[in-house]
PDB file of C-alpha atoms in Angstrom:
ATOM      1  CA  ILE A   1       7.026   1.736  11.449  1.00 38.00           C
ATOM      2  CA  GLY A   2       7.821   0.491   7.948  1.00 38.00           C
ATOM      3  CA  LEU A   3       6.170  -1.419   5.113  1.00 44.00           C
ATOM      4  CA  GLY A   4       8.323  -4.151   3.578  1.00 44.00           C
ATOM      5  CA  LEU A   5       8.116  -4.391  -0.227  1.00 50.00           C
ATOM      6  CA  GLY A   6      10.755  -6.993  -1.048  1.00 49.00           C
ATOM      7  CA  SER A   7      13.673  -6.640  -3.432  1.00 56.00           C
ATOM      8  CA  ASN A   8      11.545  -6.018  -6.551  1.00 67.00           C
ATOM      9  CA  PRO A   9       8.140  -4.402  -5.846  1.00 71.00           C
ATOM     10  CA  GLY A  10       5.510  -5.487  -8.342  1.00 82.00           C
ATOM     11  CA  SER A  11       3.528  -3.131 -10.533  1.00 87.00           C
ATOM     12  CA  ILE A  12      -0.059  -2.125  -9.690  1.00 90.00           C
ATOM     13  CA  LYS A  13      -2.776  -2.005 -12.372  1.00 91.00           C
ATOM     14  CA  ILE A  14      -6.403  -0.903 -12.001  1.00 91.00           C
ATOM     15  CA  ASN A  15      -8.728  -1.061 -15.007  1.00 87.00           C
ATOM     16  CA  ASP A  16     -12.427  -0.108 -14.867  1.00 76.00           C
ATOM     17  CA  ASN A  17     -14.477   2.766 -16.254  1.00 58.00           C
ATOM     18  CA  ASN A  18     -18.011   1.300 -16.263  1.00 59.00           C
ATOM     19  CA  ASN A  19     -18.342   2.263 -19.949  1.00 47.00           C
ATOM     20  CA  LYS A  20     -18.332   5.999 -19.069  1.00 53.00           C
ATOM     21  CA  THR A  21     -17.601   8.476 -21.836  1.00 48.00           C
ATOM     22  CA  THR A  22     -17.308  11.603 -19.669  1.00 51.00           C
ATOM     23  CA  LEU A  23     -16.378  12.333 -16.066  1.00 47.00           C
ATOM     24  CA  SER A  24     -16.681  15.412 -13.874  1.00 50.00           C
ATOM     25  CA  GLU A  25     -15.642  16.305 -10.323  1.00 48.00           C
ATOM     26  CA  ASN A  26     -19.318  16.135  -9.313  1.00 49.00           C
ATOM     27  CA  ASP A  27     -19.841  12.510 -10.362  1.00 51.00           C
ATOM     28  CA  SER A  28     -20.629   9.804  -7.814  1.00 47.00           C
ATOM     29  CA  LEU A  29     -17.632   7.484  -7.922  1.00 46.00           C
ATOM     30  CA  SER A  30     -17.468   3.720  -7.667  1.00 54.00           C
ATOM     31  CA  GLY A  31     -14.344   1.567  -7.532  1.00 81.00           C
ATOM     32  CA  LEU A  32     -11.808   1.347  -4.704  1.00 91.00           C
ATOM     33  CA  SER A  33     -12.915   3.123  -1.530  1.00 92.00           C
ATOM     34  CA  VAL A  34     -12.445   3.154   2.232  1.00 93.00           C
ATOM     35  CA  GLN A  35     -14.554   4.243   5.163  1.00 93.00           C
ATOM     36  CA  PRO A  36     -14.611   8.019   5.858  1.00 92.00           C
ATOM     37  CA  GLN A  37     -11.475   9.473   7.499  1.00 93.00           C
ATOM     38  CA  LYS A  38      -9.361   6.443   6.542  1.00 93.00           C
ATOM     39  CA  THR A  39      -6.381   5.998   4.209  1.00 93.00           C
ATOM     40  CA  LEU A  40      -6.347   4.214   0.861  1.00 94.00           C
ATOM     41  CA  ALA A  41      -2.750   3.694  -0.270  1.00 92.00           C
ATOM     42  CA  LEU A  42      -1.231   2.080  -3.353  1.00 92.00           C
ATOM     43  CA  VAL A  43       2.495   1.533  -2.858  1.00 90.00           C
ATOM     44  CA  GLY A  44       4.614  -0.567  -5.186  1.00 86.00           C
ATOM     45  CA  GLY A  45       6.403  -0.429  -8.524  1.00 90.00           C
ATOM     46  CA  ASP A  46       4.915   1.255 -11.574  1.00 94.00           C
ATOM     47  CA  ILE A  47       1.252   2.211 -11.006  1.00 95.00           C
ATOM     48  CA  ASN A  48      -1.151   2.262 -13.954  1.00 96.00           C
ATOM     49  CA  ILE A  49      -4.777   3.280 -13.367  1.00 96.00           C
ATOM     50  CA  SER A  50      -6.958   3.131 -16.494  1.00 95.00           C
ATOM     51  CA  GLY A  51     -10.577   4.062 -15.917  1.00 94.00           C
ATOM     52  CA  GLY A  52     -10.267   3.275 -12.215  1.00 93.00           C
ATOM     53  CA  THR A  53     -11.690   5.373  -9.384  1.00 94.00           C
ATOM     54  CA  ILE A  54     -10.281   5.747  -5.885  1.00 95.00           C
ATOM     55  CA  ASN A  55     -12.352   7.427  -3.198  1.00 95.00           C
ATOM     56  CA  ALA A  56     -11.518   8.284   0.429  1.00 95.00           C
ATOM     57  CA  THR A  57     -14.178  10.617   1.849  1.00 93.00           C
ATOM     58  CA  ASN A  58     -12.581  13.015   4.363  1.00 92.00           C
ATOM     59  CA  GLY A  59      -9.558  10.729   4.272  1.00 94.00           C
ATOM     60  CA  ARG A  60      -6.271  10.162   2.486  1.00 95.00           C
ATOM     61  CA  ILE A  61      -5.259   8.767  -0.882  1.00 96.00           C
ATOM     62  CA  GLU A  62      -1.544   8.033  -1.169  1.00 94.00           C
ATOM     63  CA  LEU A  63       0.183   6.669  -4.277  1.00 96.00           C
ATOM     64  CA  GLY A  64       3.864   5.818  -4.155  1.00 92.00           C
ATOM     65  CA  SER A  65       5.728   4.308  -7.099  1.00 91.00           C
ATOM     66  CA  LEU A  66       9.122   3.083  -6.047  1.00 86.00           C
ATOM     67  CA  ASN A  67      11.787   0.419  -6.326  1.00 80.00           C
ATOM     68  CA  SER A  68      12.741   0.166  -2.680  1.00 68.00           C
ATOM     69  CA  ASN A  69      12.798  -2.586  -0.068  1.00 64.00           C
ATOM     70  CA  SER A  70      10.669  -0.632   2.370  1.00 63.00           C
ATOM     71  CA  VAL A  71       9.009   2.683   3.131  1.00 78.00           C
ATOM     72  CA  ASP A  72       8.177   4.171   6.522  1.00 77.00           C
ATOM     73  CA  PHE A  73       4.697   5.253   7.524  1.00 77.00           C
ATOM     74  CA  GLN A  74       3.163   6.889  10.562  1.00 82.00           C
ATOM     75  CA  LYS A  75      -0.189   7.786  12.048  1.00 83.00           C
ATOM     76  CA  ALA A  76      -1.584  11.079  10.818  1.00 82.00           C
ATOM     77  CA  GLU A  77      -4.784  13.051  10.637  1.00 77.00           C
ATOM     78  CA  ASN A  78      -7.363  10.936   8.798  1.00 76.00           C
ATOM     79  CA  GLY A  79      -5.503   7.612   8.910  1.00 82.00           C
ATOM     80  CA  PHE A  80      -1.785   7.222   8.208  1.00 85.00           C
ATOM     81  CA  THR A  81       0.775   8.679   5.829  1.00 87.00           C
ATOM     82  CA  PHE A  82       3.870   7.320   4.085  1.00 85.00           C
ATOM     83  CA  ASP A  83       7.255   9.018   4.308  1.00 83.00           C
ATOM     84  CA  PHE A  84       8.208   8.851   0.632  1.00 76.00           C
ATOM     85  CA  ASP A  85      10.796  11.596   1.143  1.00 74.00           C
ATOM     86  CA  ASP A  86      13.195   9.005   2.560  1.00 71.00           C
ATOM     87  CA  VAL A  87      13.143   7.068  -0.735  1.00 70.00           C
ATOM     88  CA  ALA A  88      16.097   8.032  -2.942  1.00 73.00           C
ATOM     89  CA  ASP A  89      15.135   9.753  -6.207  1.00 77.00           C
ATOM     90  CA  VAL A  90      16.845   7.012  -8.217  1.00 68.00           C
ATOM     91  CA  ASN A  91      14.454   4.463  -6.690  1.00 79.00           C
ATOM     92  CA  LEU A  92      11.255   6.217  -7.735  1.00 90.00           C
ATOM     93  CA  LYS A  93       9.168   4.838 -10.628  1.00 92.00           C
ATOM     94  CA  ASN A  94       6.216   5.943 -12.748  1.00 96.00           C
ATOM     95  CA  ILE A  95       2.467   6.547 -12.325  1.00 97.00           C
ATOM     96  CA  VAL A  96      -0.151   6.851 -15.078  1.00 98.00           C
ATOM     97  CA  LEU A  97      -3.802   7.889 -14.685  1.00 98.00           C
ATOM     98  CA  ASP A  98      -5.712   7.499 -17.948  1.00 97.00           C
ATOM     99  CA  ASN A  99      -9.132   6.855 -19.494  1.00 96.00           C
ATOM    100  CA  LEU A 100     -11.378   8.808 -17.095  1.00 96.00           C
ATOM    101  CA  SER A 101      -9.589   7.756 -13.927  1.00 96.00           C
ATOM    102  CA  ALA A 102     -10.485   9.634 -10.739  1.00 96.00           C
ATOM    103  CA  LEU A 103      -8.977  10.236  -7.305  1.00 97.00           C
ATOM    104  CA  ASP A 104     -11.288  12.017  -4.852  1.00 96.00           C
ATOM    105  CA  VAL A 105     -11.242  12.894  -1.139  1.00 95.00           C
ATOM    106  CA  SER A 106     -14.254  15.202  -1.059  1.00 91.00           C
ATOM    107  CA  GLY A 107     -16.330  15.530   2.118  1.00 87.00           C
ATOM    108  CA  ASN A 108     -17.071  17.948   4.929  1.00 84.00           C
ATOM    109  CA  ARG A 109     -13.671  17.662   6.655  1.00 83.00           C
ATOM    110  CA  ASN A 110     -10.022  17.699   5.634  1.00 90.00           C
ATOM    111  CA  GLY A 111      -8.999  15.432   2.756  1.00 93.00           C
ATOM    112  CA  PHE A 112      -5.489  14.708   1.494  1.00 95.00           C
ATOM    113  CA  ILE A 113      -4.060  13.318  -1.739  1.00 97.00           C
ATOM    114  CA  LYS A 114      -0.322  12.618  -1.972  1.00 95.00           C
ATOM    115  CA  ILE A 115       1.453  11.221  -5.017  1.00 96.00           C
ATOM    116  CA  ARG A 116       5.182  10.500  -5.202  1.00 94.00           C
ATOM    117  CA  SER A 117       6.893   9.210  -8.344  1.00 95.00           C
ATOM    118  CA  SER A 118       9.599   9.793 -10.926  1.00 95.00           C
ATOM    119  CA  ASP A 119       7.145  10.571 -13.742  1.00 97.00           C
ATOM    120  CA  LEU A 120       3.414  11.256 -13.341  1.00 98.00           C
ATOM    121  CA  ASN A 121       1.102  11.265 -16.370  1.00 98.00           C
ATOM    122  CA  ILE A 122      -2.529  12.378 -15.938  1.00 98.00           C
ATOM    123  CA  LEU A 123      -4.251  11.699 -19.237  1.00 98.00           C
ATOM    124  CA  GLY A 124      -7.560  10.935 -20.925  1.00 97.00           C
ATOM    125  CA  GLU A 125      -9.860  13.316 -19.006  1.00 97.00           C
ATOM    126  CA  SER A 126      -8.754  11.937 -15.644  1.00 97.00           C
ATOM    127  CA  ILE A 127      -9.474  13.936 -12.480  1.00 97.00           C
ATOM    128  CA  ILE A 128      -7.762  14.479  -9.126  1.00 98.00           C
ATOM    129  CA  SER A 129     -10.194  16.393  -6.937  1.00 96.00           C
ATOM    130  CA  SER A 130     -11.323  17.559  -3.516  1.00 94.00           C
ATOM    131  CA  ASN A 131     -14.207  19.789  -2.392  1.00 91.00           C
ATOM    132  CA  SER A 132     -12.962  20.000   1.196  1.00 87.00           C
ATOM    133  CA  SER A 133     -10.044  21.626   2.973  1.00 90.00           C
ATOM    134  CA  GLY A 134      -6.722  19.791   3.133  1.00 92.00           C
ATOM    135  CA  GLU A 135      -4.078  19.316   0.435  1.00 96.00           C
ATOM    136  CA  ILE A 136      -3.424  17.800  -2.967  1.00 97.00           C
ATOM    137  CA  ALA A 137       0.349  17.210  -3.274  1.00 97.00           C
ATOM    138  CA  LEU A 138       1.866  15.897  -6.501  1.00 97.00           C
ATOM    139  CA  GLU A 139       5.623  15.383  -6.265  1.00 95.00           C
ATOM    140  CA  SER A 140       7.569  13.826  -9.148  1.00 96.00           C
ATOM    141  CA  THR A 141      11.322  14.108  -9.441  1.00 95.00           C
ATOM    142  CA  ASN A 142      11.384  14.138 -13.259  1.00 96.00           C
ATOM    143  CA  SER A 143       8.101  15.231 -14.847  1.00 97.00           C
ATOM    144  CA  ILE A 144       4.363  15.758 -14.457  1.00 98.00           C
ATOM    145  CA  VAL A 145       2.159  15.764 -17.564  1.00 98.00           C
ATOM    146  CA  LEU A 146      -1.515  16.814 -17.690  1.00 97.00           C
ATOM    147  CA  ASP A 147      -3.085  16.259 -21.097  1.00 97.00           C
ATOM    148  CA  ASP A 148      -6.374  15.716 -22.913  1.00 96.00           C
ATOM    149  CA  GLN A 149      -8.779  17.682 -20.669  1.00 96.00           C
ATOM    150  CA  SER A 150      -7.491  16.126 -17.440  1.00 97.00           C
ATOM    151  CA  LYS A 151      -7.905  18.145 -14.247  1.00 97.00           C
ATOM    152  CA  VAL A 152      -6.444  18.760 -10.814  1.00 97.00           C
ATOM    153  CA  VAL A 153      -9.252  20.589  -9.004  1.00 96.00           C
ATOM    154  CA  SER A 154      -9.771  22.004  -5.520  1.00 95.00           C
ATOM    155  CA  GLN A 155     -13.307  23.274  -4.948  1.00 91.00           C
ATOM    156  CA  ALA A 156     -14.200  25.192  -1.806  1.00 87.00           C
ATOM    157  CA  SER A 157     -17.664  24.172  -0.637  1.00 75.00           C
ATOM    158  CA  ASN A 158     -20.057  25.548   1.974  1.00 67.00           C
ATOM    159  CA  SER A 159     -18.889  22.859   4.415  1.00 59.00           C
ATOM    160  CA  SER A 160     -15.217  23.937   4.271  1.00 59.00           C
ATOM    161  CA  GLU A 161     -13.653  27.178   5.484  1.00 71.00           C
ATOM    162  CA  LYS A 162     -11.097  26.967   2.671  1.00 86.00           C
ATOM    163  CA  GLY A 163     -10.515  24.778  -0.340  1.00 90.00           C
ATOM    164  CA  ALA A 164      -7.655  22.295  -0.414  1.00 94.00           C
ATOM    165  CA  SER A 165      -4.236  23.686  -1.318  1.00 96.00           C
ATOM    166  CA  ILE A 166      -2.632  22.301  -4.472  1.00 97.00           C
ATOM    167  CA  LEU A 167       1.147  21.699  -4.360  1.00 97.00           C
ATOM    168  CA  ILE A 168       2.941  20.570  -7.510  1.00 97.00           C
ATOM    169  CA  GLU A 169       6.680  19.955  -7.439  1.00 96.00           C
ATOM    170  CA  THR A 170       8.684  18.582 -10.361  1.00 96.00           C
ATOM    171  CA  LYS A 171      11.519  19.414 -12.773  1.00 96.00           C
ATOM    172  CA  GLN A 172       9.261  19.538 -15.838  1.00 97.00           C
ATOM    173  CA  LEU A 173       5.542  20.382 -15.807  1.00 96.00           C
ATOM    174  CA  SER A 174       3.516  20.121 -19.029  1.00 96.00           C
ATOM    175  CA  ILE A 175      -0.167  21.100 -19.289  1.00 96.00           C
ATOM    176  CA  SER A 176      -1.812  20.757 -22.702  1.00 96.00           C
ATOM    177  CA  ASN A 177      -4.993  20.174 -24.705  1.00 95.00           C
ATOM    178  CA  ALA A 178      -7.469  21.849 -22.331  1.00 95.00           C
ATOM    179  CA  ALA A 179      -6.041  20.203 -19.227  1.00 96.00           C
ATOM    180  CA  GLN A 180      -6.256  22.385 -16.155  1.00 95.00           C
ATOM    181  CA  ILE A 181      -5.190  23.051 -12.607  1.00 95.00           C
ATOM    182  CA  ALA A 182      -7.912  24.967 -10.781  1.00 94.00           C
ATOM    183  CA  SER A 183      -8.819  26.241  -7.340  1.00 94.00           C
ATOM    184  CA  ILE A 184     -12.522  27.151  -7.342  1.00 91.00           C
ATOM    185  CA  THR A 185     -14.899  28.790  -4.896  1.00 86.00           C
ATOM    186  CA  ASP A 186     -18.561  29.758  -5.030  1.00 75.00           C
ATOM    187  CA  GLY A 187     -17.667  32.933  -3.133  1.00 71.00           C
ATOM    188  CA  LYS A 188     -18.795  31.740   0.297  1.00 76.00           C
ATOM    189  CA  SER A 189     -15.471  30.084   1.174  1.00 81.00           C
ATOM    190  CA  ASN A 190     -11.851  30.909   0.347  1.00 88.00           C
ATOM    191  CA  ALA A 191     -10.260  29.078  -2.558  1.00 90.00           C
ATOM    192  CA  GLY A 192      -7.188  27.000  -1.768  1.00 92.00           C
ATOM    193  CA  ASN A 193      -3.698  28.084  -2.796  1.00 95.00           C
ATOM    194  CA  ILE A 194      -1.940  26.749  -5.886  1.00 95.00           C
ATOM    195  CA  VAL A 195       1.835  26.410  -5.519  1.00 96.00           C
ATOM    196  CA  ILE A 196       3.914  25.151  -8.461  1.00 95.00           C
ATOM    197  CA  LYS A 197       7.640  24.475  -8.080  1.00 94.00           C
ATOM    198  CA  GLY A 198       9.268  23.549 -11.372  1.00 86.00           C
ATOM    199  CA  ILE A 199      12.389  24.249 -13.414  1.00 88.00           C
ATOM    200  CA  SER A 200      10.504  24.028 -16.727  1.00 94.00           C
ATOM    201  CA  ILE A 201       6.774  24.737 -17.210  1.00 92.00           C
ATOM    202  CA  ASN A 202       5.174  24.198 -20.615  1.00 93.00           C
ATOM    203  CA  LEU A 203       1.582  25.360 -21.258  1.00 91.00           C
ATOM    204  CA  GLN A 204      -0.174  24.562 -24.529  1.00 90.00           C
ATOM    205  CA  ASN A 205      -3.907  25.269 -24.807  1.00 82.00           C
ATOM    206  CA  ALA A 206      -4.119  24.810 -21.036  1.00 70.00           C
ATOM    207  CA  ILE A 207      -5.958  26.317 -18.081  1.00 63.00           C
ATOM    208  CA  SER A 208      -4.129  27.063 -14.819  1.00 52.00           C
ATOM    209  CA  THR A 209      -5.998  29.586 -12.706  1.00 54.00           C
ATOM    210  CA  PRO A 210      -7.813  30.173  -9.401  1.00 49.00           C
ATOM    211  CA  GLU A 211     -11.488  30.952  -9.904  1.00 48.00           C
ATOM    212  CA  GLY A 212     -13.927  32.867  -7.714  1.00 47.00           C
TER     213      GLY A 212
END
């Protein structure tokens, strides 16, 4: 099964922060959401989320930035998933999360976040988070940048046997200005794994550690 995008997929922009000045992984999120155990997917050209929130409780969030006529998808646990791996690297485009943006799949069952792009920039105290088991997978062929106190966080909760694994794959990974990648547990459940595959990793005043 495939999704047709036409010869020139349009860009996607989401702007909304409800005048918030801070954001944490424990905040109640408004914005784009789906019913529990469903998929919320944004697939198109460049994707720019500024102050926007995307929530899929026990479900899937999938972002794919590409310049391709179509992309295949299939049924999966908690909705459906796109097969971005079949999109040639040269056809991938860019994704920006900025200004307190948030992606969250927390709940009491598996949750999945998958992002596929050429360049991924997570800026302005933005958060990608899950407090359930599952996976957060960020795959960018060129670079991934975390800056300005932004976070990628997996938190093992009492309702999950293990926190979500974090997989980051890119040529260049940059983490700076108190940004962090963290796998956290309160000690009652196992923290999820953090796996980073990169040719170049640059850390400047950053936090990248499992806790618990």
